[in-house]
Amino acid sequence: MYDLIVIGGGVNGTGIARDAAMRGYRTLLVEKRDFAAGSSGANSGMIHGGVRYLRYDRSVTEMACIDSGYIQRIAPHLLFRIPFLFPLRAEDPADPSLQERFLRYGVEVYLGLYDVYQPHKRGKQSAVLSAEEAYDLEPALARDLIGAISFDEWGIDPFRLCAANAVSAKAHGATLRTYAQVTGFLRGEAGRLEGVTLRDEATGAEEAHRARAVVLACGPWSTKVAKLAGVEVKIRPGKGVHLTLDRRVSNYGVICKTVDGRDIFVMPHEQTSIVGTTDDDFYGDPDHLQVTEDEVAYLWEAATRSVPSVRHARILRAWAGVRPTMYEYGKLEDALSREHAIAHHDADGASGLISLVGGKLASYRIMSEEVVDAVERVLGEQHRPCRTHLEPLPGGDAFPDVPELAGRYRLPQVTVERIAYRHGALAASICELADREPHLRTPICRCEQVIAAELAWSIRHEEGRRLLDLRRRNRLAMGPCQGTDCAAAAAAVLAREAELAPAQQRRELADLLQMRWKGKRAVLDGEGLAQEELSRSIHLGAGALGEAPLAERAPKAGATGQPTKADEDAA
Amino acid sequence: MSVGLRGRAVEGSIRADVVVIGGGIAGAAAALAARRKGRQVALVRRAWGATALSAGLLDLAPDPFASPAQPLGERRDVRGCIRALALRSPRHPWSLLAERLERLPALLGRAAEESGGRLRFTPLEAENRCVLTPLGTLKTSAGGQDAVLRGDLHHGGRIGVVGFARHPAWDAELLAASLAELATVAGLRCGAAAVPTDYLDRIDDYALRPLQLAARIEKDPDRLVQSIRRALPPGVDRLLLPPLLGTDDPAPVLAHLEAALGLPCAELPAASTAPLPGLRLQRLLEARLEAAGVQLLHGEATSDGDVAGLRVTAPLAPILDPSHFDEGRATAEPPPPPSHRVEAVAVVLATGRYVGGGIRRNGRLRESVFDLPVAIDGGIDPGSWPGSLTSVEKGGEQPAFRAGVAVDRQLRPLDRDGTPRDTRLFACGSVLAGNDPARDGAGLGLSWCTGWLAGEAACGEGG
């Protein structure tokens, strides 16, 4: 018997589970795939204040900025500063038109307004730059500017944020169940929800779990899951497409104008650049997202216009996610509120059910706090204070001394740096693990500097069960080679750690390669074709992984989840 | 041990009877075939390509009814497999060569002769050989490097799989478990035992790359012998080792191991981005070409249309000039590399597909030297979105990965109107349309054959 069952392992679900567990509630988190496998892993990877929303919801911006400050305090290792430039251009830079000059002052005032919120998130104030100053800072900019205005944002690895919340929840007593799909709800007296039935995707077994309250935090899947309880949860899902480039093409994030006048960006993210994003109403199945030709062309046109040097980079992949935006009729996608809503469903005949929709990554923590407050009211409990903004996430208490660790354990400093970014203070434990078990010193992913010890750590301590989970935890196979070099060795590490049978090991490998292929497919060009040909020749040709594992992929009850299910794929 | 291209950069105009563009296995076969006919041959290549990244096998055609995890029940001979592949895909190169299959044993014999026995093929009347791969799968192939083919699982017996204790790339226990499972499924009469050695015992050993490991083993094979002895379970009849037995010819290390351990030894094929067998094959081919009197040149070939318009440049020259990076000069545009005329009776195009650079896509698919039309399944690519040239499943039908130059039965590339672009131009290897090696299972073995035939055709023979 639990106090609370949270459905959904995205940033909200893991955030709620952490908060509830820290307040001492017996909590079960149920996720049908893995943490951050859905929308939480397919966003721009920013804890931004939402400068875009300033136009429509000033309160969203303020809340996001305040909470962004808290996230910096609890997970400082995961955040990296991304200064942005908003270029101001003119048809003829020597003689800008009245309209162009008007826009310039508009942006200046607008970003000046944003400055009011910057101190909340330790952001720097905006600066008005001349064209020459902007070119000095960012030589990649197209030479048609009359000036630029800077503003400050923070990047984050959203996968790690979710994993850290989940691990923390577990440390506070929560039970985590990934690869467990909710199949129905248990009803008690007067139709009150008293728990869920779920199917363990690994064993196929059905289970029932009882709880005093159930929270839906399923993002774009909320509608589907709520339907199982006979409840309508309405959202207006929006599909967002990003492109990942093989390198950092700019020092700054650059705002680019699209052909229809929207603002998108090119920004450095870890070892790559991200171009994003589209925002279009989405009526399909969030389990089966595909990127189309026009979505890629739309982003690329805007990116090449503002930052022409992106042409020298290779598009590694295109990926899509679905925003679980709140339902409103008659508005354009961009104008939709990023507000969130917490609903009780007593009136729908499902008392004990609470749903959360809308919101944005940067405000996950405050939303989680509000949800747990609402849960307390349903449970009739005395309010216990929330501490999620005070207590650091795992690894967030101190940043390790990277050169010292590298020297002590004789690991390359660049490797330890990446481990420290991803795991904060826990990097020391991972280095120590590599020291204790020397085979775990083996470099696995050279693009992203992942060693076997980091994979083993995620399997042992971070609920990493499948190869794709390790991809999300550690950026495995997310660099330029997209798994060509590392996939097989990583599968071997997993096979050892999780004691997989040979057939399961082959299937894990095939599934990772399949997911990487899915993201490459829409953007195959130039060197990307050679890269994929090499991957095919290694894995399908020389490795003969072709027919056999694909036959094994048929949907029969396997021991490691549901390989045929689509998997959101980010960065 | 020499790493790097043999020969020299293009410096002036090239005059030869036959000019081969591309230095992989297909180009090498073409050049050697033309030399045998007594022609003067020049071979121009930009860099090493897919051959240097290959696994150590020379596959011709797999058994369509014996996919690796299924019983090898209906075991066809290699000739039957080739026929089946040709029948299944009418645009496959094997289909074009269907009438010349009787010449095949001679072509394959040339590979053994030219390589001094380091490359060999099973007779066409026999079935495909079957080896364990580093991914823990079974791979069938008609030919390969001798050290790898010795690991043919049809030999049976209890096979000791040698690895380094828990090394993610060479984990003996995982590989032995896979072999035991798949051998049963495939009906092979062999057992498997893990031989997890303690060979990697220094703190940084697990970070070593294949070439470094190979150099260490070559230097002191006895240390490996001792490690194997310590880990060897009783009752093992033969050993499979990682393809790390020496940086060049593995035969001396293999002989050393066999003598010391008293067991037949073989190498696994590779399946990685740094495959030593591929590197060795590339070096073997270059050494052979040089010895045969082929003029080896580095350069990039371009043409405005036909053989008469062919020119070559030495593309790497300005980059190799260190003064280019001197202070103050870094921003200066490097001078355009000089381009030189080519005078040849015939030209063989052996530039490979995407890895080799023979086919490129920049908005649309292009053949990179002559701008020949690129055919996909009989049609010419009009610049389709890549998504429509592929399918969602990685292992499924992928038209983009069988795109290439369409040729007639004399291996002459065809223009849009279906006639040869130039009667003096021939093509071979992966630049040819119709073969997806990863899916069709016809790889370097096929490239050797088409290469040899194109070389002969360039001398005005065959067809």
PDB file of C-alpha atoms in Angstrom, chain A residues 359-451:
ATOM      1  CA  GLY A 359       4.325  23.777 -17.875  1.00  0.00           C
ATOM      2  CA  LYS A 360       7.919  23.792 -18.930  1.00  0.00           C
ATOM      3  CA  LEU A 361      11.171  22.093 -18.021  1.00  0.00           C
ATOM      4  CA  ALA A 362      12.499  25.041 -16.041  1.00  0.00           C
ATOM      5  CA  SER A 363       9.556  25.047 -13.653  1.00  0.00           C
ATOM      6  CA  TYR A 364       9.305  21.296 -13.050  1.00  0.00           C
ATOM      7  CA  ARG A 365      10.340  21.655  -9.419  1.00  0.00           C
ATOM      8  CA  ILE A 366       7.779  24.241  -8.398  1.00  0.00           C
ATOM      9  CA  MET A 367       5.083  22.343 -10.302  1.00  0.00           C
ATOM     10  CA  SER A 368       6.055  19.159  -8.480  1.00  0.00           C
ATOM     11  CA  GLU A 369       5.839  21.006  -5.196  1.00  0.00           C
ATOM     12  CA  GLU A 370       2.368  22.272  -6.041  1.00  0.00           C
ATOM     13  CA  VAL A 371       1.254  18.775  -7.044  1.00  0.00           C
ATOM     14  CA  VAL A 372       2.454  17.235  -3.793  1.00  0.00           C
ATOM     15  CA  ASP A 373       0.701  20.027  -1.877  1.00  0.00           C
ATOM     16  CA  ALA A 374      -2.477  19.062  -3.740  1.00  0.00           C
ATOM     17  CA  VAL A 375      -1.874  15.408  -2.937  1.00  0.00           C
ATOM     18  CA  GLU A 376      -1.576  16.243   0.753  1.00  0.00           C
ATOM     19  CA  ARG A 377      -4.984  17.879   0.638  1.00  0.00           C
ATOM     20  CA  VAL A 378      -6.450  14.778  -1.006  1.00  0.00           C
ATOM     21  CA  LEU A 379      -4.812  12.530   1.559  1.00  0.00           C
ATOM     22  CA  GLY A 380      -6.014  14.787   4.351  1.00  0.00           C
ATOM     23  CA  GLU A 381      -2.506  14.987   5.703  1.00  0.00           C
ATOM     24  CA  GLN A 382      -0.981  17.857   7.609  1.00  0.00           C
ATOM     25  CA  HIS A 383       1.175  19.925   5.293  1.00  0.00           C
ATOM     26  CA  ARG A 384       4.809  18.913   5.464  1.00  0.00           C
ATOM     27  CA  PRO A 385       7.268  21.431   4.078  1.00  0.00           C
ATOM     28  CA  CYS A 386       8.887  20.864   0.700  1.00  0.00           C
ATOM     29  CA  ARG A 387      12.683  20.690   0.666  1.00  0.00           C
ATOM     30  CA  THR A 388      13.393  19.962  -2.967  1.00  0.00           C
ATOM     31  CA  HIS A 389      14.790  23.453  -3.525  1.00  0.00           C
ATOM     32  CA  LEU A 390      17.186  23.143  -0.590  1.00  0.00           C
ATOM     33  CA  GLU A 391      18.588  19.648  -0.707  1.00  0.00           C
ATOM     34  CA  PRO A 392      20.971  19.032  -3.601  1.00  0.00           C
ATOM     35  CA  LEU A 393      20.231  16.360  -6.171  1.00  0.00           C
ATOM     36  CA  PRO A 394      22.649  13.398  -6.113  1.00  0.00           C
ATOM     37  CA  GLY A 395      26.090  14.701  -7.007  1.00  0.00           C
ATOM     38  CA  GLY A 396      24.976  18.313  -6.694  1.00  0.00           C
ATOM     39  CA  ASP A 397      26.533  19.001  -3.307  1.00  0.00           C
ATOM     40  CA  ALA A 398      30.022  19.834  -4.520  1.00  0.00           C
ATOM     41  CA  PHE A 399      31.896  19.953  -7.799  1.00  0.00           C
ATOM     42  CA  PRO A 400      34.829  17.559  -7.776  1.00  0.00           C
ATOM     43  CA  ASP A 401      38.443  18.513  -8.298  1.00  0.00           C
ATOM     44  CA  VAL A 402      38.823  17.158 -11.826  1.00  0.00           C
ATOM     45  CA  PRO A 403      42.625  17.337 -12.232  1.00  0.00           C
ATOM     46  CA  GLU A 404      43.076  15.741  -8.827  1.00  0.00           C
ATOM     47  CA  LEU A 405      40.716  12.859  -9.690  1.00  0.00           C
ATOM     48  CA  ALA A 406      42.304  12.385 -13.091  1.00  0.00           C
ATOM     49  CA  GLY A 407      45.750  12.276 -11.534  1.00  0.00           C
ATOM     50  CA  ARG A 408      44.827   9.990  -8.672  1.00  0.00           C
ATOM     51  CA  TYR A 409      43.060   7.412 -10.825  1.00  0.00           C
ATOM     52  CA  ARG A 410      45.169   7.863 -13.955  1.00  0.00           C
ATOM     53  CA  LEU A 411      42.230   8.625 -16.194  1.00  0.00           C
ATOM     54  CA  PRO A 412      42.332  11.206 -18.985  1.00  0.00           C
ATOM     55  CA  GLN A 413      41.364  14.598 -17.646  1.00  0.00           C
ATOM     56  CA  VAL A 414      38.942  15.219 -20.495  1.00  0.00           C
ATOM     57  CA  THR A 415      37.138  11.998 -19.584  1.00  0.00           C
ATOM     58  CA  VAL A 416      36.919  12.886 -15.909  1.00  0.00           C
ATOM     59  CA  GLU A 417      35.661  16.321 -16.878  1.00  0.00           C
ATOM     60  CA  ARG A 418      32.744  14.820 -18.756  1.00  0.00           C
ATOM     61  CA  ILE A 419      31.993  12.372 -15.946  1.00  0.00           C
ATOM     62  CA  ALA A 420      32.087  15.258 -13.479  1.00  0.00           C
ATOM     63  CA  TYR A 421      29.698  17.249 -15.632  1.00  0.00           C
ATOM     64  CA  ARG A 422      27.229  14.398 -15.726  1.00  0.00           C
ATOM     65  CA  HIS A 423      27.581  13.125 -12.172  1.00  0.00           C
ATOM     66  CA  GLY A 424      28.923  16.012 -10.121  1.00  0.00           C
ATOM     67  CA  ALA A 425      30.446  14.910  -6.827  1.00  0.00           C
ATOM     68  CA  LEU A 426      29.664  11.272  -7.636  1.00  0.00           C
ATOM     69  CA  ALA A 427      32.362  11.372 -10.320  1.00  0.00           C
ATOM     70  CA  ALA A 428      34.777  10.401  -7.544  1.00  0.00           C
ATOM     71  CA  SER A 429      32.834   7.183  -6.920  1.00  0.00           C
ATOM     72  CA  ILE A 430      32.857   6.358 -10.622  1.00  0.00           C
ATOM     73  CA  CYS A 431      36.612   6.899 -10.872  1.00  0.00           C
ATOM     74  CA  GLU A 432      37.049   4.743  -7.817  1.00  0.00           C
ATOM     75  CA  LEU A 433      34.932   2.028  -9.432  1.00  0.00           C
ATOM     76  CA  ALA A 434      37.187   2.122 -12.482  1.00  0.00           C
ATOM     77  CA  ASP A 435      40.144   1.773 -10.163  1.00  0.00           C
ATOM     78  CA  ARG A 436      38.670  -1.208  -8.335  1.00  0.00           C
ATOM     79  CA  GLU A 437      37.612  -3.032 -11.492  1.00  0.00           C
ATOM     80  CA  PRO A 438      40.259  -2.268 -14.122  1.00  0.00           C
ATOM     81  CA  HIS A 439      38.254  -3.649 -17.043  1.00  0.00           C
ATOM     82  CA  LEU A 440      35.836  -0.781 -16.428  1.00  0.00           C
ATOM     83  CA  ARG A 441      38.582   1.639 -17.433  1.00  0.00           C
ATOM     84  CA  THR A 442      37.921   0.737 -21.076  1.00  0.00           C
ATOM     85  CA  PRO A 443      36.860   3.742 -23.135  1.00  0.00           C
ATOM     86  CA  ILE A 444      33.498   2.959 -24.705  1.00  0.00           C
ATOM     87  CA  CYS A 445      32.195   6.104 -26.398  1.00  0.00           C
ATOM     88  CA  ARG A 446      35.024   8.289 -27.614  1.00  0.00           C
ATOM     89  CA  CYS A 447      32.792  11.013 -28.959  1.00  0.00           C
ATOM     90  CA  GLU A 448      31.303  11.724 -25.558  1.00  0.00           C
ATOM     91  CA  GLN A 449      34.120  10.335 -23.399  1.00  0.00           C
ATOM     92  CA  VAL A 450      32.180   7.545 -21.725  1.00  0.00           C
ATOM     93  CA  ILE A 451      34.160   4.793 -20.018  1.00  0.00           C
TER      94      ILE A 451
END
